[in-house]
mmCIF file of C-alpha atoms in Angstrom:
data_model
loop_
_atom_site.group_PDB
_atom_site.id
_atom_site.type_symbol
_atom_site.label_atom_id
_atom_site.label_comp_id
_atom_site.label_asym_id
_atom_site.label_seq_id
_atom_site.Cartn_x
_atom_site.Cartn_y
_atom_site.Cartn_z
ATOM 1 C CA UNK M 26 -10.905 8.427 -13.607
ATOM 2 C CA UNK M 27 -10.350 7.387 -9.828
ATOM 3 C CA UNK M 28 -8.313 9.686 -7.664
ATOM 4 C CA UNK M 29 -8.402 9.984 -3.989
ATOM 5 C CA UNK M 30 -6.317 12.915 -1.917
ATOM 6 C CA UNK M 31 -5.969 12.917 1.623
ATOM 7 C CA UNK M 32 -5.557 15.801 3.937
ATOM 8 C CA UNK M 33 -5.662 16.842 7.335
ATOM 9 C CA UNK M 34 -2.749 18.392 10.065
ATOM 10 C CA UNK M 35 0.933 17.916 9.321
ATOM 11 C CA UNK M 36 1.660 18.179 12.977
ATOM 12 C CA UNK M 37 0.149 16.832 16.047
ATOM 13 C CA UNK M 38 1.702 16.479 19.398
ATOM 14 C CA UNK M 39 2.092 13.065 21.569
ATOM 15 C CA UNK M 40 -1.373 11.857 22.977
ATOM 16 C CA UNK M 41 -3.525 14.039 20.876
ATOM 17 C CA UNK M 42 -5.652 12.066 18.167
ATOM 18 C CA UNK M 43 -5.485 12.318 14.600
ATOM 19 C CA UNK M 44 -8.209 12.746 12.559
ATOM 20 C CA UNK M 45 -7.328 12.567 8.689
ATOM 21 C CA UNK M 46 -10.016 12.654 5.468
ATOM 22 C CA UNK M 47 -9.553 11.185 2.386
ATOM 23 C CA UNK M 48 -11.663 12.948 -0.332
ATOM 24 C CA UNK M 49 -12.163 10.666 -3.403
ATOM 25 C CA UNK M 50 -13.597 10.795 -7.182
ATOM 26 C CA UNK M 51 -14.710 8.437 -10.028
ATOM 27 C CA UNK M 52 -16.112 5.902 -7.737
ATOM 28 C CA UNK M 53 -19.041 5.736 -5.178
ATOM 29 C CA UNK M 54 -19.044 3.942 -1.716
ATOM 30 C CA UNK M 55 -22.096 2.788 -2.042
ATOM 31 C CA UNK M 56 -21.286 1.038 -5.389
ATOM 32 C CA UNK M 57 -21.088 -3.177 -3.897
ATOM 33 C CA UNK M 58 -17.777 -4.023 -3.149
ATOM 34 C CA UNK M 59 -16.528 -0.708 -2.929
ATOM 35 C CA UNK M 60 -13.704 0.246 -0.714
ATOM 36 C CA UNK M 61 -11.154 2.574 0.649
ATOM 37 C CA UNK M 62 -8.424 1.564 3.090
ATOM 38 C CA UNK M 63 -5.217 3.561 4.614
ATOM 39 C CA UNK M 64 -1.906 2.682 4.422
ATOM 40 C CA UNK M 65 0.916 4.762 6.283
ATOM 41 C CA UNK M 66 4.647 4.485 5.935
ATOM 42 C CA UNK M 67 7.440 5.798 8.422
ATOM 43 C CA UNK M 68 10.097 7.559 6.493
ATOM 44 C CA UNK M 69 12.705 5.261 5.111
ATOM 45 C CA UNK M 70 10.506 2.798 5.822
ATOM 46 C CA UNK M 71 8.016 -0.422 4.612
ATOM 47 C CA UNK M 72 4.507 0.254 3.732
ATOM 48 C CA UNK M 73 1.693 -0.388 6.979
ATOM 49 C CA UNK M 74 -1.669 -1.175 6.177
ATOM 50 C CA UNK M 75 -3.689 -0.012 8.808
ATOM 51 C CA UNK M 76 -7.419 0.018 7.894
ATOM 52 C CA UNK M 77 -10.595 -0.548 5.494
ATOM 53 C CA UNK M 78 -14.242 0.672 4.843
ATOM 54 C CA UNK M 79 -16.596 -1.514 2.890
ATOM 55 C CA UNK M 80 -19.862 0.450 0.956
ATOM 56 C CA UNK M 81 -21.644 -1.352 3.257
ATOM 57 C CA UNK M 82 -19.846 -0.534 6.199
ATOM 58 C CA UNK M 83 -18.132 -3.407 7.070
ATOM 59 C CA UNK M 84 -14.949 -2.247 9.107
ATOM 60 C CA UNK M 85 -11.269 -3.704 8.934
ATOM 61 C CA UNK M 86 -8.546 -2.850 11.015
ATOM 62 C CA UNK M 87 -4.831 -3.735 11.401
ATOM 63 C CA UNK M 88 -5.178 -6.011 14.720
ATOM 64 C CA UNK M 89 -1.904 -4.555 16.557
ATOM 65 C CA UNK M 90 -3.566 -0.680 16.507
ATOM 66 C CA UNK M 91 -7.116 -1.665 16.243
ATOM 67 C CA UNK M 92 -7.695 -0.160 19.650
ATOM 68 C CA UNK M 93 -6.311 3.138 18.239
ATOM 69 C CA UNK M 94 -8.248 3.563 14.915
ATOM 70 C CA UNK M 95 -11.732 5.071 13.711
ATOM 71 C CA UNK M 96 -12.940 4.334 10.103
ATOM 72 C CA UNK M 97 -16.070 6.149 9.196
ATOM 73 C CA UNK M 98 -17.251 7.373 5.759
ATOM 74 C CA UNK M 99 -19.268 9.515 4.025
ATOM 75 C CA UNK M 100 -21.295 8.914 1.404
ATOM 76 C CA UNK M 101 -22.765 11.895 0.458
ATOM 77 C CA UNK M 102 -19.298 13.902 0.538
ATOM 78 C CA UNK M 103 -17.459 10.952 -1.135
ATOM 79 C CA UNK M 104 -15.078 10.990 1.901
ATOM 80 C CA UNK M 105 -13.450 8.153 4.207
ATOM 81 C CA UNK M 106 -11.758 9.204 7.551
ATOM 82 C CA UNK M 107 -9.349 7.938 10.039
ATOM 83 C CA UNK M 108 -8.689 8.733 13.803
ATOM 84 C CA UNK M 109 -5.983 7.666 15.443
ATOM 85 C CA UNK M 110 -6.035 8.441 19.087
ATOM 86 C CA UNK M 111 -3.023 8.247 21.354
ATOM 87 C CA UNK M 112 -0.270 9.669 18.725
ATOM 88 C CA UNK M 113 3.433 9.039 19.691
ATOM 89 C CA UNK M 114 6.444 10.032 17.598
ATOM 90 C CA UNK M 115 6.449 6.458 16.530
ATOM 91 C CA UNK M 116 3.331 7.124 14.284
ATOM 92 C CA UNK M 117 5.323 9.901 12.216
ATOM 93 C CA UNK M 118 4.668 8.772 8.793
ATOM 94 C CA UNK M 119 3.261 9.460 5.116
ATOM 95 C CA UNK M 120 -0.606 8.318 4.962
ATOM 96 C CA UNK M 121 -2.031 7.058 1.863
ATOM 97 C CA UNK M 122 -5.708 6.545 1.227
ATOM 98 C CA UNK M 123 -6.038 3.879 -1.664
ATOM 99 C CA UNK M 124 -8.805 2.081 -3.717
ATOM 100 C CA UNK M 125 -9.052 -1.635 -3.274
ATOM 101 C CA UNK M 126 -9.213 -3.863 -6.398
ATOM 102 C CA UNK M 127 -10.752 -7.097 -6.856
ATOM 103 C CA UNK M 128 -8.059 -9.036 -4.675
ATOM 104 C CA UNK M 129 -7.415 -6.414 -2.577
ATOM 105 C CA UNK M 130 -4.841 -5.187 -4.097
ATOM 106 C CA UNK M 131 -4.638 -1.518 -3.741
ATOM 107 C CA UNK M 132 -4.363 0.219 -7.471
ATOM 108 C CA UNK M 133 -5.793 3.629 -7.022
ATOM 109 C CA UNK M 134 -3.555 6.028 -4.380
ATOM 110 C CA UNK M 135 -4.048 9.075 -2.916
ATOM 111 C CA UNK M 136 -0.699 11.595 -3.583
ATOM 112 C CA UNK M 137 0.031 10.904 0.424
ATOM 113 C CA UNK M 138 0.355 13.363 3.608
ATOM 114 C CA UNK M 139 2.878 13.235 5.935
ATOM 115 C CA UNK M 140 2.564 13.770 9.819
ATOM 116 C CA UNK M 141 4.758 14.255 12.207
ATOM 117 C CA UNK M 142 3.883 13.928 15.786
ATOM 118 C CA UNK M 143 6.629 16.221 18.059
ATOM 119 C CA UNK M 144 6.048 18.261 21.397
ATOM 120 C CA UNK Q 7 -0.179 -11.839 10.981
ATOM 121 C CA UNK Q 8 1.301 -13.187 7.546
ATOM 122 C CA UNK Q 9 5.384 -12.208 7.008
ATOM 123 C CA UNK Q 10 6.533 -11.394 3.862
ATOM 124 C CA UNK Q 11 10.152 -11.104 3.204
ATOM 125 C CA UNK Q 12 12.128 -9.936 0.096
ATOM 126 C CA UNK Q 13 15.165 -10.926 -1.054
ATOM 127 C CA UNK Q 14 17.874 -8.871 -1.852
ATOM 128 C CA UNK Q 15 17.099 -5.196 0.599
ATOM 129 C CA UNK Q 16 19.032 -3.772 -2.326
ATOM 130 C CA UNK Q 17 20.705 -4.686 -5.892
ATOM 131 C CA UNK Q 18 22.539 -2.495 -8.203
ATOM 132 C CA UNK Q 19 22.115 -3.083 -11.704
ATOM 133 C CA UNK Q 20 22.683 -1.052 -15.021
ATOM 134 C CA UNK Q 21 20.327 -0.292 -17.825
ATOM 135 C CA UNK Q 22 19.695 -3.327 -20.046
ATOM 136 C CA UNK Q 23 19.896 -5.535 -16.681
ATOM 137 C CA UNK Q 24 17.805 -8.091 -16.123
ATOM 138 C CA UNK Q 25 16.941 -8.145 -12.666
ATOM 139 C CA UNK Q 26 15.186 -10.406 -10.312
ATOM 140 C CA UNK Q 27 13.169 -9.661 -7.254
ATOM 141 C CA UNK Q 28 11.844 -12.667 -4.292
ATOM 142 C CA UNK Q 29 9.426 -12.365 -2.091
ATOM 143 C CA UNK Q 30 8.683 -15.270 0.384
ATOM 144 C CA UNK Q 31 5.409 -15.711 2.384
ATOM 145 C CA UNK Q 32 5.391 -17.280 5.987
ATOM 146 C CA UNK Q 33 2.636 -19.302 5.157
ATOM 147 C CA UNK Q 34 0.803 -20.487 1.691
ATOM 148 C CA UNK Q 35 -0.944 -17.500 0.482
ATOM 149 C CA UNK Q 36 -2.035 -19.006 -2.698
ATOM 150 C CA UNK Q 37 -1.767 -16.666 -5.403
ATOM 151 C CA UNK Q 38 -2.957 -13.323 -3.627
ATOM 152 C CA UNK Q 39 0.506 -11.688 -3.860
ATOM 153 C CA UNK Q 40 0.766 -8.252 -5.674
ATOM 154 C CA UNK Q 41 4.394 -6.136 -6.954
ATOM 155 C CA UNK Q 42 4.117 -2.309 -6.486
ATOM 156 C CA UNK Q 43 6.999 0.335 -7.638
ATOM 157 C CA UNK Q 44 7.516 3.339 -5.270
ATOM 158 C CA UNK Q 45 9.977 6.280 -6.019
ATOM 159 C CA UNK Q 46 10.848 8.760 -3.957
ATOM 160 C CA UNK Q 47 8.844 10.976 -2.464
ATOM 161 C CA UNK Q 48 5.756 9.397 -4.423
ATOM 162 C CA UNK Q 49 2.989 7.050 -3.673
ATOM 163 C CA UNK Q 50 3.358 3.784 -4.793
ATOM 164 C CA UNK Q 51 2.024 2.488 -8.307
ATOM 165 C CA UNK Q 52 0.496 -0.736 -8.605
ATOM 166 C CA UNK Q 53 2.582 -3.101 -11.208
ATOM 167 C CA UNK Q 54 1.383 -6.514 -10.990
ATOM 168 C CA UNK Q 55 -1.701 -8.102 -8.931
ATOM 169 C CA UNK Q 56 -2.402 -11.616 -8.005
ATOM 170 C CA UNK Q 57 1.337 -13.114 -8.859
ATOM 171 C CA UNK Q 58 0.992 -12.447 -12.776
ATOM 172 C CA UNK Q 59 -1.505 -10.568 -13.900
ATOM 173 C CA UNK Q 60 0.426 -7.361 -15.956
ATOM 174 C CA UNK Q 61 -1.642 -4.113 -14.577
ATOM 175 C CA UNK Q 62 -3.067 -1.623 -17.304
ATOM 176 C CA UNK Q 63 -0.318 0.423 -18.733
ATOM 177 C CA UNK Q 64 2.699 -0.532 -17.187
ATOM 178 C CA UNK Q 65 5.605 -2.030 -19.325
ATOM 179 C CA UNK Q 66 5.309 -5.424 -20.380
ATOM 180 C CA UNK Q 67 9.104 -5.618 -19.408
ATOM 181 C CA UNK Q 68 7.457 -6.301 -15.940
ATOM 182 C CA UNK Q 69 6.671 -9.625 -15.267
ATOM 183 C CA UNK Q 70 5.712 -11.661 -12.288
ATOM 184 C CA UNK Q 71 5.323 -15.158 -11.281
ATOM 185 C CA UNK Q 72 4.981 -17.882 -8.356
ATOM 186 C CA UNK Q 73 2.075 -19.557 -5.924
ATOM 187 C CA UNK Q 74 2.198 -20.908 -2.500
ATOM 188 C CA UNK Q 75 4.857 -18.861 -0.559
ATOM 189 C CA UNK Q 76 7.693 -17.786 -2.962
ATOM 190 C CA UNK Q 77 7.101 -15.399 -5.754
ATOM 191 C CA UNK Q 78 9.321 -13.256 -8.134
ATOM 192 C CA UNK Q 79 9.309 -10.098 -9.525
ATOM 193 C CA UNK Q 80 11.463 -9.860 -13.073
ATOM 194 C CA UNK Q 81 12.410 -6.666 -14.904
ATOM 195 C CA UNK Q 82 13.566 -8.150 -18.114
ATOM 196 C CA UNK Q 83 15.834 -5.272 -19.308
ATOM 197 C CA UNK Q 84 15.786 -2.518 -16.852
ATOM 198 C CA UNK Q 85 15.357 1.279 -17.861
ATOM 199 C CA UNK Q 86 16.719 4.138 -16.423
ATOM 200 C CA UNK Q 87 12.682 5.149 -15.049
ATOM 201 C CA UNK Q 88 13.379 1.848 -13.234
ATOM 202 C CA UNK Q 89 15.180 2.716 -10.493
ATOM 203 C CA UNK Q 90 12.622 2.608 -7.602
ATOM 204 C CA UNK Q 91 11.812 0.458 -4.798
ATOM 205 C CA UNK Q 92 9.561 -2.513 -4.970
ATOM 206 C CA UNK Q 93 7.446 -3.546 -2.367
ATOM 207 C CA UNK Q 94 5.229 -7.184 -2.536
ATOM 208 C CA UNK Q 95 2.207 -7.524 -0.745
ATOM 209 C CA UNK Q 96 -0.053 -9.993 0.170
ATOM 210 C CA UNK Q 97 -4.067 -9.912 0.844
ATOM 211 C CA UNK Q 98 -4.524 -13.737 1.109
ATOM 212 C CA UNK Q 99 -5.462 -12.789 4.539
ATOM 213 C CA UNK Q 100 -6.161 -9.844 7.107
ATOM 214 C CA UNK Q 101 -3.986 -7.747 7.738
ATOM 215 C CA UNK Q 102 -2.508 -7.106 4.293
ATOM 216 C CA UNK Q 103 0.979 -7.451 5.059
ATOM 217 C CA UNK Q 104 3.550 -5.765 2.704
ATOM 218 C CA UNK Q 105 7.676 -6.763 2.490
ATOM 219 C CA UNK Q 106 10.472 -4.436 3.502
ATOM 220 C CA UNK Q 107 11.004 -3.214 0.089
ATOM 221 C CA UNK Q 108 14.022 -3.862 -2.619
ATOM 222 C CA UNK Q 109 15.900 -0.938 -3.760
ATOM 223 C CA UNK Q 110 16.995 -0.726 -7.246
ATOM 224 C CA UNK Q 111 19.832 1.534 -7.762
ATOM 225 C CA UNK Q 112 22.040 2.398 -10.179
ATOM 226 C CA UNK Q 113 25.229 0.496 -10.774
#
């Protein structure tokens, strides 16, 4: 059974960096063609993919915040993070960590966490 | 980046509908084109992956089809556990781009 749960801080303010883990289960990232990616959404609004970690490291970001965003993982924990440095209000969303299927299609999610960025 | 854009924003329907959902592609993506259900306040659930292929355990009321650029999402007689918003996605190419989402509601 896959399940993946992300966590990390509800608020940050404008500039700061975000740093968010996703803690997974039933799955391994070193397992070939293995994956977890992030997806955020803005409330009331459309899904945003923003990144992806291969098991063997291979690194995919969304290209209009690829200067922004840190993918690492860890193996041994069974954990993917995200940074996102320079926060602005505009980044106040719900992030999801998901599992990638075959086509990259995402069919595993994580329950979601929402962060706001505010002064 | 690849747009994808549904068609209608929003429809309201009633239970026993049948109800139709588009999704157009700026550019051929083949058949890489996936339907996911979303209700409030939840993360979304996957319902169909590349254009027709039914995902484990989800109704068979669901039903997708198309290639190339324009694709469709059909609920063949919608339930009341229906009412969500549907989102299409496509991972022909990176980024994965997703549409602005259809909103089922209640008529």
């Amino acid at each position: 059974q896959i399940t993946l749960k992300e966590s990390g801080p509800t608020l940050v303010k404008p500039t700061q960096t975000l740093t968010l883990t996703c803690t997974f289960s039933g799955f391994s990232l070193t397992t070939n063609g293995v994956g977890v990616g992030w997806i955020r959404q803005p409330p009331g609004k459309a899904l945003e993919w923003l990144a992806l970690i291969y098991w063997d490291d291979d690194k995919r970001y969304s290209p209009s915040l690829k200067s922004r965003l840190t993918i690492t993982k860890d193996t041994s924990k069974n954990q993917v993070v995200l940074t996102m440095a320079n926060m602005d209000p505009v980044d106040t969303a719900t992030y999801y960590c998901a599992h990638p299927g075959g086509f990259a299609y995402y069919d595993y999610w994580g329950q979601g966490t929402l962060v706001t960025v505010s002064s | 980046d690849i747009q994808m854009t549904q068609s209608p924003s929003s429809l309201s329907a009633s239970v026993g509908d049948r109800v139709t959902i588009t999704c157009r592609a700026s550019q051929s993506i083949s058949s890489y084109l996936h339907w996911y259900q979303q209700k409030p306040g939840k993360a979304p659930t996957l319902l169909i992956y590349v254009a027709s292929s039914l995902q484990s355990g989800v109704p068979s009321r669901f039903s997708g089809s198309g290639s190339g650029t324009d694709f469709t999402l059909t609920i063949s007689s919608l339930q009341p556990e229906d009412f969500a918003t549907y989102y299409c996605q496509q991972s022909y190419s990176t980024p994965p781009t997703f549409g602005q989402g259809t909103k089922v509601e209640i008529k």
